[in-house]
Amino acid sequence: MLTSIDRRLGVRVPLEMFLTSYLNERPIRGLTADVSDTGMRLQTVKTAARPDRPAVVGLEFELPGTDEVIWARGEVCYERADGLAPGVGYGVGVRFTAMPLLHARLVRDYCVERRRSQLALLLERVTRRR
């Protein structure tokens, strides 16, 4: 089990979009909060995962600016109540465990491009203050 210090393996970028996750072949709608090339965080309803092992979920989503539907398998790393709707809404962290190479490249390229954009905006703000 990873500690809270090393739980996130990739630098995540903010991303809000709807997606479909599949747990035990049952579709569950969710809203992403952020994504990296190693995983994502999303808001969803309480899953019915088995307590004796981590939940394995299927993910289906489309990144902004692409026409490609991305398919991935992931492992739920954590699941916490989000406080929005007691007993219903949960924040879920998913680590990608399998994904077609083409889709993995799309996710990686999206994250790299978003990080570059964020850094360019930050650099612009810093240089403007001088």
Short mmCIF file of C-alpha atoms in Angstrom, two decimals:
data_model
loop_
_atom_site.label_atom_id
_atom_site.label_comp_id
_atom_site.label_asym_id
_atom_site.label_seq_id
_atom_site.Cartn_x
_atom_site.Cartn_y
_atom_site.Cartn_z
CA MET A 1 0.00 0.00 0.00
CA LEU A 2 1.36 3.43 -0.92
CA THR A 3 1.56 6.12 1.73
CA SER A 4 -0.13 9.47 1.28
CA ILE A 5 3.26 10.99 0.40
CA ASP A 6 3.88 8.77 -2.63
CA ARG A 7 0.30 7.93 -3.59
CA ARG A 8 0.28 10.06 -6.73
CA LEU A 9 2.82 8.89 -9.25
CA GLY A 10 2.17 11.50 -11.94
CA VAL A 11 1.68 15.25 -11.97
CA ARG A 12 -2.05 15.77 -12.39
CA VAL A 13 -3.70 18.51 -14.38
CA PRO A 14 -7.21 19.82 -13.70
CA LEU A 15 -9.87 18.31 -15.94
CA GLU A 16 -13.62 18.41 -15.50
CA MET A 17 -15.57 16.12 -17.79
CA PHE A 18 -18.12 13.37 -17.55
CA LEU A 19 -17.03 9.79 -18.01
CA THR A 20 -18.39 6.30 -17.62
CA SER A 21 -16.73 3.84 -15.30
CA TYR A 22 -17.63 0.17 -15.17
CA LEU A 23 -17.58 -1.85 -11.96
CA ASN A 24 -18.64 -5.49 -12.24
CA GLU A 25 -19.90 -4.67 -15.76
CA ARG A 26 -22.26 -2.04 -14.32
CA PRO A 27 -21.91 1.47 -15.81
CA ILE A 28 -21.46 4.27 -13.29
CA ARG A 29 -21.34 7.93 -14.41
CA GLY A 30 -18.73 10.16 -12.87
CA LEU A 31 -17.16 13.60 -13.12
CA THR A 32 -13.38 13.86 -13.31
CA ALA A 33 -11.45 16.32 -11.18
CA ASP A 34 -7.95 15.80 -12.57
CA VAL A 35 -5.91 13.43 -14.72
CA SER A 36 -2.30 12.36 -15.17
CA ASP A 37 -0.62 9.78 -17.34
CA THR A 38 -0.83 7.35 -14.39
CA GLY A 39 -4.38 7.90 -13.13
CA MET A 40 -7.27 10.20 -12.39
CA ARG A 41 -9.46 11.49 -9.60
CA LEU A 42 -13.21 11.57 -10.03
CA GLN A 43 -16.46 12.12 -8.18
CA THR A 44 -19.00 9.33 -8.36
CA VAL A 45 -21.56 7.39 -6.36
CA LYS A 46 -20.52 4.80 -3.78
CA THR A 47 -19.23 1.66 -5.45
CA ALA A 48 -19.98 -1.84 -4.28
CA ALA A 49 -16.39 -3.03 -4.31
CA ARG A 50 -15.34 -6.15 -2.48
CA PRO A 51 -13.56 -5.22 0.76
CA ASP A 52 -11.01 -8.06 0.46
CA ARG A 53 -9.34 -6.64 -2.68
CA PRO A 54 -9.02 -3.33 -4.54
CA ALA A 55 -11.80 -2.58 -7.01
CA VAL A 56 -10.88 -2.89 -10.67
CA VAL A 57 -12.82 -0.52 -12.89
CA GLY A 58 -13.13 0.06 -16.59
CA LEU A 59 -13.02 3.68 -17.75
CA GLU A 60 -14.40 5.23 -20.92
CA PHE A 61 -13.76 8.92 -21.63
CA GLU A 62 -12.92 11.44 -24.32
CA LEU A 63 -10.28 14.10 -23.70
CA PRO A 64 -11.13 17.67 -24.76
CA GLY A 65 -9.98 18.40 -28.29
CA THR A 66 -9.88 14.77 -29.36
CA ASP A 67 -12.39 12.59 -31.15
CA GLU A 68 -10.96 9.40 -29.68
CA VAL A 69 -12.85 7.46 -27.00
CA ILE A 70 -10.24 6.26 -24.52
CA TRP A 71 -10.60 2.90 -22.85
CA ALA A 72 -8.62 2.05 -19.73
CA ARG A 73 -8.64 -0.31 -16.81
CA GLY A 74 -7.71 0.97 -13.39
CA GLU A 75 -7.50 0.10 -9.74
CA VAL A 76 -9.31 2.17 -7.13
CA CYS A 77 -6.59 3.45 -4.79
CA TYR A 78 -8.86 5.36 -2.45
CA GLU A 79 -12.51 6.19 -2.00
CA ARG A 80 -13.68 8.90 0.37
CA ALA A 81 -16.99 10.59 1.08
CA ASP A 82 -16.97 14.04 -0.52
CA GLY A 83 -19.46 15.69 1.83
CA LEU A 84 -21.74 16.86 -0.98
CA ALA A 85 -24.34 14.17 -0.42
CA PRO A 86 -23.70 12.11 2.72
CA GLY A 87 -23.52 8.39 1.98
CA VAL A 88 -23.81 8.92 -1.77
CA GLY A 89 -21.06 11.07 -3.32
CA TYR A 90 -17.47 9.86 -3.23
CA GLY A 91 -14.10 11.05 -4.40
CA VAL A 92 -12.31 8.16 -6.06
CA GLY A 93 -8.65 7.89 -7.01
CA VAL A 94 -7.94 5.46 -9.85
CA ARG A 95 -4.49 4.29 -10.96
CA PHE A 96 -4.38 3.14 -14.59
CA THR A 97 -3.33 -0.50 -14.89
CA ALA A 98 -4.03 -1.20 -18.58
CA MET A 99 -4.70 0.93 -21.63
CA PRO A 100 -4.04 0.58 -25.37
CA LEU A 101 -0.73 2.21 -26.29
CA LEU A 102 -2.43 4.75 -28.58
CA HIS A 103 -4.72 5.85 -25.74
CA ALA A 104 -1.83 6.02 -23.25
CA ARG A 105 0.01 8.33 -25.65
CA LEU A 106 -3.07 10.55 -26.04
CA VAL A 107 -3.41 10.88 -22.26
CA ARG A 108 0.32 11.56 -21.82
CA ASP A 109 0.38 14.15 -24.63
CA TYR A 110 -2.71 15.86 -23.22
CA CYS A 111 -1.14 16.09 -19.75
CA VAL A 112 2.20 17.36 -21.11
CA GLU A 113 0.48 20.02 -23.22
CA ARG A 114 -1.69 21.19 -20.30
CA ARG A 115 1.37 21.41 -18.02
CA ARG A 116 3.21 23.46 -20.65
CA SER A 117 0.26 25.82 -20.95
CA GLN A 118 0.04 26.22 -17.18
CA LEU A 119 3.78 26.91 -16.91
CA ALA A 120 3.65 29.41 -19.78
CA LEU A 121 0.84 31.32 -18.03
CA LEU A 122 2.76 31.29 -14.76
CA LEU A 123 5.94 32.51 -16.46
CA GLU A 124 3.99 35.28 -18.19
CA ARG A 125 2.56 36.45 -14.84
CA VAL A 126 5.99 36.42 -13.20
CA THR A 127 7.65 38.38 -16.00
CA ARG A 128 4.79 40.89 -16.11
CA ARG A 129 5.33 41.77 -12.43
CA ARG A 130 8.94 42.82 -13.02
#
